[in-house]
Coordinates of C-alpha atoms in Angstrom, one line a residue:
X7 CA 0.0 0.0 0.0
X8 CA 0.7 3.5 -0.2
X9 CA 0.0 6.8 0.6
X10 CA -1.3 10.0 -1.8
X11 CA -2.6 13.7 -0.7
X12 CA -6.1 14.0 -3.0
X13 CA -9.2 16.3 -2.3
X14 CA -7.6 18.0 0.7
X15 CA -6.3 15.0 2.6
X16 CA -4.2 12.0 3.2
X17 CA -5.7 8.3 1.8
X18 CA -4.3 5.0 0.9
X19 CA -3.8 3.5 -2.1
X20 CA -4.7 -0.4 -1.4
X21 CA -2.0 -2.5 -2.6
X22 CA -2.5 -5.6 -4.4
X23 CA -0.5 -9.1 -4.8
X24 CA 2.9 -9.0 -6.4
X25 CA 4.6 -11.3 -9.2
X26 CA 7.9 -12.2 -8.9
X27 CA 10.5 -15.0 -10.0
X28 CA 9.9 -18.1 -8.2
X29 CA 13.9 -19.0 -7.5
X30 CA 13.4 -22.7 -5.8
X31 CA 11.1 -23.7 -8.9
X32 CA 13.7 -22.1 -11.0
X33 CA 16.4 -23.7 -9.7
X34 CA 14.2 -27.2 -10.3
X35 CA 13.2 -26.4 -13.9
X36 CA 17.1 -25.8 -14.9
X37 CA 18.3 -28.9 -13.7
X38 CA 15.5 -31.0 -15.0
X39 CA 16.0 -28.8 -18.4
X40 CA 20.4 -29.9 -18.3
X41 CA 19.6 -33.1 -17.7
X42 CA 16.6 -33.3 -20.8
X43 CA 19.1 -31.0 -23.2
X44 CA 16.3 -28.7 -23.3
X45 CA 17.2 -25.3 -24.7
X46 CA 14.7 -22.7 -23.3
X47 CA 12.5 -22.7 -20.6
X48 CA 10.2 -20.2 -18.8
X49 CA 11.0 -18.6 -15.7
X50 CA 8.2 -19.5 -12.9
X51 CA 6.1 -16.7 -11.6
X52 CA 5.0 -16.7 -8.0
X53 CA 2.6 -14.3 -5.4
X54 CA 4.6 -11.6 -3.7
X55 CA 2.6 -10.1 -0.6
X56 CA 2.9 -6.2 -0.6
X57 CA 5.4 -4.6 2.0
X58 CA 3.0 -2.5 3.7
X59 CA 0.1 -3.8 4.4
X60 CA -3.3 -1.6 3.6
X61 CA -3.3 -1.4 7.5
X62 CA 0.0 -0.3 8.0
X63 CA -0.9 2.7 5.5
X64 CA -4.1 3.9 7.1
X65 CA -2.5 4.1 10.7
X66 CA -0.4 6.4 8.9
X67 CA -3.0 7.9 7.0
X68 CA -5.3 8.4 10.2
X69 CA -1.9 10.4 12.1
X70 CA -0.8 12.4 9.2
X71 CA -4.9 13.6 8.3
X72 CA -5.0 14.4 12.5
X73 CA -2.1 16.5 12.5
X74 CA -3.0 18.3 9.2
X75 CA -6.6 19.1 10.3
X76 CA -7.3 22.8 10.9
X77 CA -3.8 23.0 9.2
X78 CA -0.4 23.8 10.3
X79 CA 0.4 26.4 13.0
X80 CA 3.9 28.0 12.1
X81 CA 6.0 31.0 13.9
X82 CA 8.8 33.0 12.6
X83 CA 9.7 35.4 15.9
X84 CA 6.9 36.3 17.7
X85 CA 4.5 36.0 14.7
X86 CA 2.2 33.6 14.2
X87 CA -0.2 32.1 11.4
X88 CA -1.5 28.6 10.1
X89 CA -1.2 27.5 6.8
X90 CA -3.8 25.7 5.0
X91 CA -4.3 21.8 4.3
X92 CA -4.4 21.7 0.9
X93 CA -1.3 23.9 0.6
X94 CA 0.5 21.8 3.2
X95 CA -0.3 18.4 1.6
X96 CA -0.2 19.1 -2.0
X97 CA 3.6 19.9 -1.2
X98 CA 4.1 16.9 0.5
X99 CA 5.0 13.5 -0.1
X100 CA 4.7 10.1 1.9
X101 CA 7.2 7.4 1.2
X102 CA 7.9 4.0 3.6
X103 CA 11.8 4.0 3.3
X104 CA 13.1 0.7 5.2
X105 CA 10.7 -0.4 7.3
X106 CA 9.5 3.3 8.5
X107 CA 7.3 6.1 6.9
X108 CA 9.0 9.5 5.7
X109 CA 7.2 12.4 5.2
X110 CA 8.9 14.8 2.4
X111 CA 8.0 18.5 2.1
X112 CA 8.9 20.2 -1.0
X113 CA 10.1 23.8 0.5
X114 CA 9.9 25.9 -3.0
X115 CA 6.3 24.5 -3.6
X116 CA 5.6 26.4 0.0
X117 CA 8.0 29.2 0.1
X118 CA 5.7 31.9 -1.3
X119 CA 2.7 31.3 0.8
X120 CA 5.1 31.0 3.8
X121 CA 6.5 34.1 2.7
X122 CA 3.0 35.8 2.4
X123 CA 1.7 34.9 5.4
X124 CA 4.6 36.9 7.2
X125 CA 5.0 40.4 5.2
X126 CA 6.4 42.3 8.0
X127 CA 8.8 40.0 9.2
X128 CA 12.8 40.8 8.1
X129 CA 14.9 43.6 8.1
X130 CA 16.0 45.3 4.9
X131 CA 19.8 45.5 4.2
X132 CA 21.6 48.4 2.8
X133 CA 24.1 48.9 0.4
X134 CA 27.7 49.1 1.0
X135 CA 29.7 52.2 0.3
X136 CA 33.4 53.4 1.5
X137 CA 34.6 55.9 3.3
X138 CA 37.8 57.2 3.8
X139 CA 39.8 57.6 7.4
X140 CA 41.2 61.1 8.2
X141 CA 45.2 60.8 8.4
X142 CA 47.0 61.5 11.6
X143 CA 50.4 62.1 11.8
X144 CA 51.2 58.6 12.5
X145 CA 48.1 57.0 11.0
X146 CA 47.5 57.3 6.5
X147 CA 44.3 57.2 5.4
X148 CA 42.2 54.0 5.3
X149 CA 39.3 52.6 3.2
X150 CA 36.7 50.9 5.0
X151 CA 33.6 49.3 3.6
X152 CA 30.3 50.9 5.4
X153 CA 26.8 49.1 6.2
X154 CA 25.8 46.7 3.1
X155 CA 24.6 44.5 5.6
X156 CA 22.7 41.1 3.9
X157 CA 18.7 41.6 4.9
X158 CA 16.6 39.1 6.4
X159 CA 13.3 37.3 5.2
X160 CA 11.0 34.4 5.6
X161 CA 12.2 31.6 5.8
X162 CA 15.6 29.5 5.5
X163 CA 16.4 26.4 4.4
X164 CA 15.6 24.4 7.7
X165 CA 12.1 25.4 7.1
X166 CA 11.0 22.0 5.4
X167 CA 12.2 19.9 8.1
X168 CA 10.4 21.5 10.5
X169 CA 7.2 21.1 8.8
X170 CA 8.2 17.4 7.9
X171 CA 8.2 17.3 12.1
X172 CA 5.3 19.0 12.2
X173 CA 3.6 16.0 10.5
X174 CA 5.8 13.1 11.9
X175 CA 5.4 13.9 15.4
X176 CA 2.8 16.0 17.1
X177 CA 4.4 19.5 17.4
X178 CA 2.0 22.2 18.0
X179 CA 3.6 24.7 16.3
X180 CA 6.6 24.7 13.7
X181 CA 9.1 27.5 14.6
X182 CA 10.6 28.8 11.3
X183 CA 14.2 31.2 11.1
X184 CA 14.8 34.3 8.7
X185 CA 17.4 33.2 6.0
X186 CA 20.1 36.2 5.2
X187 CA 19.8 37.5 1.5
X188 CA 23.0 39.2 0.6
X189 CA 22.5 42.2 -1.5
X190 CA 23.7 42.8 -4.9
X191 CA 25.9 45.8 -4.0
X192 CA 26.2 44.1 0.0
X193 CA 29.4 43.5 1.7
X194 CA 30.7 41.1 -0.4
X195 CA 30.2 43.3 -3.6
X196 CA 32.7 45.9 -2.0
X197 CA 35.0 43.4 -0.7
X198 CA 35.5 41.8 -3.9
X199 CA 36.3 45.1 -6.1
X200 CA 40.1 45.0 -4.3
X201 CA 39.9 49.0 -3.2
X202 CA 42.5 48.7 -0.3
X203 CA 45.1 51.4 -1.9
X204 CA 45.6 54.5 -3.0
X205 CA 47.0 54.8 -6.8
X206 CA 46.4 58.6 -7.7
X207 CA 46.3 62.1 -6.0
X208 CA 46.3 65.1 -7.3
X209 CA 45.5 68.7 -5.9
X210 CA 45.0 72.3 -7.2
X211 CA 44.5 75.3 -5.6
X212 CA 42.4 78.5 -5.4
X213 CA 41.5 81.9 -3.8
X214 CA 39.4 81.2 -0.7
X215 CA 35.8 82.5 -0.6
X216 CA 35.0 83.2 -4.7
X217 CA 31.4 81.7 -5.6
X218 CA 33.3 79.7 -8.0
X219 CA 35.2 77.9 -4.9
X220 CA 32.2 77.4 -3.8
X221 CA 30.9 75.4 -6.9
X222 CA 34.3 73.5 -6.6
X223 CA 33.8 71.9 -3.5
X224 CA 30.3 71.2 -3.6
X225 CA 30.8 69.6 -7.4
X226 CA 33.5 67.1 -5.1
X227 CA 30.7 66.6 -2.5
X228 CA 28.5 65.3 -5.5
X229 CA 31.4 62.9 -6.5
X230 CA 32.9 61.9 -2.9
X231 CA 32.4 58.2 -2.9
X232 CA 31.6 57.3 -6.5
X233 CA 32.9 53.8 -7.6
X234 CA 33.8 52.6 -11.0
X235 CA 33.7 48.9 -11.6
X236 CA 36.3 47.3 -13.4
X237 CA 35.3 47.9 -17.4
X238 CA 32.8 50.8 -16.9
X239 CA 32.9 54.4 -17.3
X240 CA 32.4 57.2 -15.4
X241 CA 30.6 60.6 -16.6
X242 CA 30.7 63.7 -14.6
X243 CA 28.2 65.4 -16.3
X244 CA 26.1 62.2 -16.1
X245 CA 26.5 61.5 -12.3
X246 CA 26.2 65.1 -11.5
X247 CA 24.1 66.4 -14.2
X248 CA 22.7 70.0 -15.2
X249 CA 24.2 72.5 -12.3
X250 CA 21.7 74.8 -11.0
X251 CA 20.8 77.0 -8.0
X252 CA 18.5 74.8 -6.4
X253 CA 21.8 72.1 -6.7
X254 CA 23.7 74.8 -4.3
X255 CA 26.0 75.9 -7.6
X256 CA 26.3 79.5 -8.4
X257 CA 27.1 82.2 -10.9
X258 CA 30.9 82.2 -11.8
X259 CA 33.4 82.5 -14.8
X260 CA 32.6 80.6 -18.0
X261 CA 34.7 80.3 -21.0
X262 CA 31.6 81.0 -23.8
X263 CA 32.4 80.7 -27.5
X264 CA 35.9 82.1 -26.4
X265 CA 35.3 84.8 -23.7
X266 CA 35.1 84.8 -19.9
X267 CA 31.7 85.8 -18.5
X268 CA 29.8 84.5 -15.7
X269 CA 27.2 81.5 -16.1
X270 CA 25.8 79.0 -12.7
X271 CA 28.4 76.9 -12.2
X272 CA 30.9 78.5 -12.8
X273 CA 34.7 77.1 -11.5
X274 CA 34.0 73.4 -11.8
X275 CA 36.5 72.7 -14.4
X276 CA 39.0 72.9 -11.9
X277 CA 37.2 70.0 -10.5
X278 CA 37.5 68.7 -14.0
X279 CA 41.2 69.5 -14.2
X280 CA 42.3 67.9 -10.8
X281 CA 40.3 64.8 -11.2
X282 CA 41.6 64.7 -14.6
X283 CA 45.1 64.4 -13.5
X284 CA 44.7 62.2 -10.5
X285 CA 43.6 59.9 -13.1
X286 CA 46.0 60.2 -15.2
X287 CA 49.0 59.3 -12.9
X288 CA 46.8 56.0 -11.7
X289 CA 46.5 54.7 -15.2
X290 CA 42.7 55.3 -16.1
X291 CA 42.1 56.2 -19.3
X292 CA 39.9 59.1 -20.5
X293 CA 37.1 57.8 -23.1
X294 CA 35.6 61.8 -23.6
X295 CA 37.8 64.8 -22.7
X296 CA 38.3 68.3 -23.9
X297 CA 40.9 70.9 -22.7
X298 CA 40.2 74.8 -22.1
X299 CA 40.3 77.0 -24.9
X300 CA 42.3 79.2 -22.9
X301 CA 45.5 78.7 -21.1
X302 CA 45.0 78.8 -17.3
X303 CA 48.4 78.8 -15.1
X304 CA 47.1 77.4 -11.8
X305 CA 46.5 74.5 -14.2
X306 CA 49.2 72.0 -15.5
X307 CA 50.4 73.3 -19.0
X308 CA 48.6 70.9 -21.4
X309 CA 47.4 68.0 -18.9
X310 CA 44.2 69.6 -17.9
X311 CA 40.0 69.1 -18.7
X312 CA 37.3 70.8 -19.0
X313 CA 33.5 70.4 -18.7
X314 CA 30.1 72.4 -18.7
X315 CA 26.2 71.1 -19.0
X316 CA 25.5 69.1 -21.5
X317 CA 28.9 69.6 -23.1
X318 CA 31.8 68.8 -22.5
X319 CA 31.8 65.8 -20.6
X320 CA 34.6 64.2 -18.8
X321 CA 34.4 60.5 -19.3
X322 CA 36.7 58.6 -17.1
X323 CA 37.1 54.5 -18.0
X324 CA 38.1 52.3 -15.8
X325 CA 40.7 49.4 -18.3
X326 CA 41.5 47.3 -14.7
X327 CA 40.5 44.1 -12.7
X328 CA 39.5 46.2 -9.5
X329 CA 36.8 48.9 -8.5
X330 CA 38.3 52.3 -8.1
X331 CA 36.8 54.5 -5.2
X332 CA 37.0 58.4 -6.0
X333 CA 37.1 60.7 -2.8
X334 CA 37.7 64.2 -3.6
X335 CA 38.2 66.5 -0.7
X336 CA 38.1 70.3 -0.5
X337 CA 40.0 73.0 2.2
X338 CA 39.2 76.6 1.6
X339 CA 41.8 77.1 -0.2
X340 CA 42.3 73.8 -2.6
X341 CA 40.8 70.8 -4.0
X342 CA 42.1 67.2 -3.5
X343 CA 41.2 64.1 -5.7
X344 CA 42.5 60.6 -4.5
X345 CA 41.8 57.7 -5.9
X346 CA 41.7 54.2 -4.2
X347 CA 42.0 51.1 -6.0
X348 CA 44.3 48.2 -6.2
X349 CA 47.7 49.2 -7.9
X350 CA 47.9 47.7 -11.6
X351 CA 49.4 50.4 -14.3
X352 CA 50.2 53.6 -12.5
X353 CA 51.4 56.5 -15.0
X354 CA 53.9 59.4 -15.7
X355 CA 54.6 62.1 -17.6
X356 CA 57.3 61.0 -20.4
X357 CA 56.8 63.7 -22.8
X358 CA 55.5 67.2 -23.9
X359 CA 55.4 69.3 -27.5
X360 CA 53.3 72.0 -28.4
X361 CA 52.7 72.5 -32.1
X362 CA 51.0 75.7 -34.1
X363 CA 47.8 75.8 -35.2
X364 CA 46.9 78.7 -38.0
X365 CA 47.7 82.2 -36.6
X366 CA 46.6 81.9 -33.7
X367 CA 46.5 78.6 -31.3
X368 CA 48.8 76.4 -29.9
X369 CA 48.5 72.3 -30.0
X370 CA 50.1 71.2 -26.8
X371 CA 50.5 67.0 -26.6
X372 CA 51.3 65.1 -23.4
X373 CA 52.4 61.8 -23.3
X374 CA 52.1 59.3 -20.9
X375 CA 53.9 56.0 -19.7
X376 CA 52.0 53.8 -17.6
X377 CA 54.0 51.0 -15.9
X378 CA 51.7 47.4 -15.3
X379 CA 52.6 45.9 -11.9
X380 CA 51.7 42.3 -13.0
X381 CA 54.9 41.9 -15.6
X382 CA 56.7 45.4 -15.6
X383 CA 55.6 45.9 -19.1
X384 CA 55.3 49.5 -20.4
X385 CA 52.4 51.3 -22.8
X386 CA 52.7 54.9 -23.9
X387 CA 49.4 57.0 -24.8
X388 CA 48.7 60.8 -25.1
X389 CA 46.1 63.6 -24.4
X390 CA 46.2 66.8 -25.7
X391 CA 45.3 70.7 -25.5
X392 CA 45.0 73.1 -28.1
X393 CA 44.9 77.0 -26.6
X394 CA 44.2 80.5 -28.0
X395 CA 43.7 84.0 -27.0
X396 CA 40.7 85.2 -25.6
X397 CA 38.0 86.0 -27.9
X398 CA 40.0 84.9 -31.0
X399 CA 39.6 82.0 -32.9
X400 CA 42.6 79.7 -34.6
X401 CA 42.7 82.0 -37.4
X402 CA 43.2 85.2 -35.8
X403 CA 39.0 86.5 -36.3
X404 CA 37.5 87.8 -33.6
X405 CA 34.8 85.3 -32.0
X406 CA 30.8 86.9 -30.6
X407 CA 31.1 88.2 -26.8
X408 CA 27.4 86.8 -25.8
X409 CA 24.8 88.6 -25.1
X410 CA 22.3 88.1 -22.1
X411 CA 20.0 86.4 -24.0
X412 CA 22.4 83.8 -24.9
X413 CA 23.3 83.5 -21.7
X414 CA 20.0 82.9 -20.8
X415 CA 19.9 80.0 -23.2
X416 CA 22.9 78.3 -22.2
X417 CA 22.0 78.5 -19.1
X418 CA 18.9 76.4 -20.0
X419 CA 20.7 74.3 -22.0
X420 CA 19.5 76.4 -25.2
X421 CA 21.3 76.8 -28.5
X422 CA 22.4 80.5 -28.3
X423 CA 22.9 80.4 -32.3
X424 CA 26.3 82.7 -32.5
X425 CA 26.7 84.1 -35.7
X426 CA 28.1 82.7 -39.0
X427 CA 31.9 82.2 -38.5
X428 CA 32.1 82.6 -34.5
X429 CA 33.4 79.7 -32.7
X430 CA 31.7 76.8 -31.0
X431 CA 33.2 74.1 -28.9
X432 CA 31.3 70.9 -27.6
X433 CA 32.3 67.3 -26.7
X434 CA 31.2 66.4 -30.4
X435 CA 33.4 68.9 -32.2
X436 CA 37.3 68.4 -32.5
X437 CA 39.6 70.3 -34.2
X438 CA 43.2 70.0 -35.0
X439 CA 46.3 71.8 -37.0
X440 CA 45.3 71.8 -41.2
X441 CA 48.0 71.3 -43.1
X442 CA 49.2 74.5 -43.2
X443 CA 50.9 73.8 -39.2
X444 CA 53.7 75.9 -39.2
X445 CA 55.8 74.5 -36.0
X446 CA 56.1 72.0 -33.9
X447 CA 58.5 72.4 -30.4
X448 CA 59.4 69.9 -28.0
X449 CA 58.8 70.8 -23.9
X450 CA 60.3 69.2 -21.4
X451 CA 58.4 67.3 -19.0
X452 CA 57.0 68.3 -16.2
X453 CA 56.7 66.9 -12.0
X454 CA 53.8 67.1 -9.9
X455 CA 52.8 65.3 -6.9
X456 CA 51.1 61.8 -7.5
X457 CA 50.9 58.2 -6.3
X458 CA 54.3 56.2 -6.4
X459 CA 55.0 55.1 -9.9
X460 CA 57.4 53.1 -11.5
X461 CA 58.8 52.6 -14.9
X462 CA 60.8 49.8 -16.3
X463 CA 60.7 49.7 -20.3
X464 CA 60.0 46.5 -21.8
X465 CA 57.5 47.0 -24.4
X466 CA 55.8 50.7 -25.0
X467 CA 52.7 51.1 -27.5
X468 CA 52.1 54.9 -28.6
X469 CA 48.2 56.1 -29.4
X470 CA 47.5 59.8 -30.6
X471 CA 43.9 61.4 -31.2
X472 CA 44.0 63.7 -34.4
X473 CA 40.6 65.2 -36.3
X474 CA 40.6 67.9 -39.2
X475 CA 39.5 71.6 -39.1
X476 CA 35.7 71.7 -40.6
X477 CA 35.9 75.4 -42.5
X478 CA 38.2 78.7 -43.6
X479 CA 35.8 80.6 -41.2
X480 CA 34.9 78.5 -38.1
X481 CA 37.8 77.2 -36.3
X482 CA 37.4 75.0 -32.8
X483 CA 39.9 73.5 -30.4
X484 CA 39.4 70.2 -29.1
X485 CA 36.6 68.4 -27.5
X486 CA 37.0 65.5 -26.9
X487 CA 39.2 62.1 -28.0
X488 CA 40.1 58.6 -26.3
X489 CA 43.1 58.1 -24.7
X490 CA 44.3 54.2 -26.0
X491 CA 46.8 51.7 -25.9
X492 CA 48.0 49.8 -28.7
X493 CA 50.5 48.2 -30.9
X494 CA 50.3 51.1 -33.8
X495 CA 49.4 55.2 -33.7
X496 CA 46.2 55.5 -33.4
X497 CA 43.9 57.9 -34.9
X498 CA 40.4 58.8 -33.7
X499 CA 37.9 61.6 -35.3
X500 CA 35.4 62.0 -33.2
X501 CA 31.9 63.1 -35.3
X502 CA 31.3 66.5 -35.5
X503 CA 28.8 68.8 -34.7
X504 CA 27.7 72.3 -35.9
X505 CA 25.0 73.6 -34.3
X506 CA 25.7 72.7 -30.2
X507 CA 26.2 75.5 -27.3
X508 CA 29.5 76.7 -26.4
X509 CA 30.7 76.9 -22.6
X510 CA 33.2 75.4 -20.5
X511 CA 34.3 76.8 -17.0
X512 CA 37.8 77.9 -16.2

């Protein structure tokens, strides 16, 4: 006999006579069949009686239909509901395993309704983040991983045994436990990006108490903490985006179409600039970038960014294995960006030469040699700058000083349609010497403070950005390129755009 759950409870399936081989007759029939030289014979069939007897199934039957009746009172904590019959025994299934009965609960057949009866029962875990220790004189900063403590819900695993007990034995209730449920960015998420270290610093400085300082610092408040995961990229503009009052950002000095005039804002390329650099000396690589028009000497000479809303961008890519934590800090007279990771290809300036664009601007290319830890293998790549004079384009026209009303449009991210032949710069449009560059001159390289770096030669790839001027009568400096590593020069053009707003802040 055995035992099935139809119509809301427990009955027995009757058993019936068995047929099996009947071995002594067998044993008869093969001798008799050697002796005779007989080549086949059957096999003789004989009654089997059943295992469990009918009786032995409705005992069971009788036990497991009592316990189930009213259904199944369950706890998790102090909370308390029953859950029904039909639920209970259509999940369940009854088995006689040597010579006793076992009582089998499928758990992910229950789960939900377990769940449902107990809505308020777990706590909710957080997300992990990082923070940053304050150095002491004796004590350097320290990452430590925040919170991202798994959250708890109904039930764990041990949950279908103690039903199964529930139904074996007479237990009034069936305590259940909270399982832990590790969240996607938890603990082990942070743990496992390798930020222990830091790879990249770099600080620049300013005037304390300018409205513009005050749209630096509070542009690093918006950033303190970010994380880039290995392969992804990071936008400024993107995580930050449009800067307005209401963000805590005010009016300050904008580069538009080639002049200095004040726009909300105001001052966060400097932000740009310093995280820029930071990056560069720990080997990230820059997948959108675009210099100042104008020359700027609290910035370094050719190794510098730029951004303003919705272009330029600053697009930082993360090439390594590990997560990089960014963790810009602010005094009232600087602005600090470190930059935590795991050490893989740290950087350094190898190279600088400036070349002539037209009458007017000045191409300046910086190269870099990043070192990888792993092997000691080394990879060259550049980034560039191309300046001119305020309010003149590349070559030598005067560019449109805007008016308020254009103002007023970039400031809602309008077109402020400058006339015919004026300048425009955007993340979309770069511009580079025509042919008619009339000189190029080397410049030494230059030192600034950074994260350790080493370099020992063994192999060095070289990648340069280029793009062609677009008219006789609209000339723009770059926007933006990609900062790569490989076997060969390479050249990148980036698609180019006529009609888009110009501003970037100084």
């Amino acid at each position: 006999a055995s035992i099935r759950f139809r119509d809301g409870v427990f009955e027995v399936v009757e058993s019936t006579l068995g047929r099996a081989p009947d071995f002594d007759a067998l044993a008869t029939d093969l001798r008799d069949a050697l002796t005779a030289g007989t080549e086949a014979i059957s096999v003789p069939l004989a009654d089997v009686s059943p295992s469990v007897t009918d009786q032995d199934a409705a005992e069971e039957t009788d036990d497991l239909n009592r316990r189930l009746a009213g259904g199944v009172k369950v706890s998790v904590g102090s909370e308390t509901g029953v859950l029904p019959p039909e639920i209970v025994g259509s999940a369940t299934a009854v088995n006689h395993v040597d010579g006793r009965w076992e009582v089998t609960v499928r758990w992910e057949d229950l789960a939900d309704t377990v769940a449902a009866l107990f809505p308020d029962v777990g706590t909710e875990g957080g997300e992990a983040y990082f923070e940053v220790t304050e150095a002491s004189d004796e004590v350097p900063p320290a990452v430590r991983i925040v919170s991202g403590d798994p959250s708890t819900t109904c039930c764990d695993s041990t949950s279908a045994r103690r039903l199964e007990q529930a139904l074996e034995s007479d237990v009034e209730v069936a305590r259940l436990f909270l399982q832990s449920v590790e969240s996607e960015r938890g603990r082990a998420w942070a743990t496992d990006l390798g930020i222990t270290e830091l790879v990249g610093t770099f600080t620049t400085r300013y005037t304390p108490g300018q409205d513009r300082v005050k749209n630096i610092r509070r542009f690093g408040e918006l950033v303190q903490g970010v994380v880039i995961e290995p392969g992804e990229t990071f936008s400024l503009n993107g995580h930050v985006g449009q800067r307005t009052r209401e963000k805590g950002f005010f009016p300050a000095g904008t580069i538009i179409n080639g002049h200095l005039v004040d726009s909300v804002g105001g001052g966060i390329s400097q932000f740009a600039t310093t995280i820029f650099n930071a990056s560069f000396f720990a080997g990230l690589e820059f997948e959108t970038y675009q210099s100042h028009s104008i020359y700027f000497s609290r910035y370094p000479y050719g190794r510098e960014a730029t951004i303003s809303w919705p272009n330029p961008d600053l697009k930082i890519h993360n090439p390594s294995p590990y997560g990089v934590l960014l963790w810009p800090t602010s005094t009232a007279s600087s602005i600090t960006v470190d930059i935590y990771s795991t050490e893989w290809a740290p950087g350094e300036q190898t190279g600088q030469w400036q070349t002539a664009i037209q009458q007017a601007c000045t191409r300046v290319t910086t190269e870099r040699t990043r070192t990888w830890v792993e092997d000691g293998h080394t990879e060259t790549d550049t980034v560039f700058a191309t300046y001119r004079p305020e309010g003149i384009a590349c070559d030598g026209t005067e560019t449109q000083n805007p008016n308020e009303e254009q103002l007023e449009k970039i400031e809602n991210g309008e077109d402020p349609e400058f006339e015919t032949g004026t300048t425009t710069t955007t993340s979309t449009t770069t511009t580079v010497a025509p042919s008619s560059t009339t000189s190029t001159t080397a410049v030494a390289p230059t030192t600034t403070s950074t994260s350790s770096t080493s370099s020992t030669s063994t192999s060095t790839s070289t990648s340069t950005s280029t793009s062609t001027s677009t008219s006789s009568s609209t000339s723009s400096v770059p926007d933006s390129t990609s900062s790569s590593s490989s076997s060969t020069p390479e050249t990148t053009v980036p698609e180019s755009s006529t009609s888009s707003s110009s501003s970037t802040t100084p």
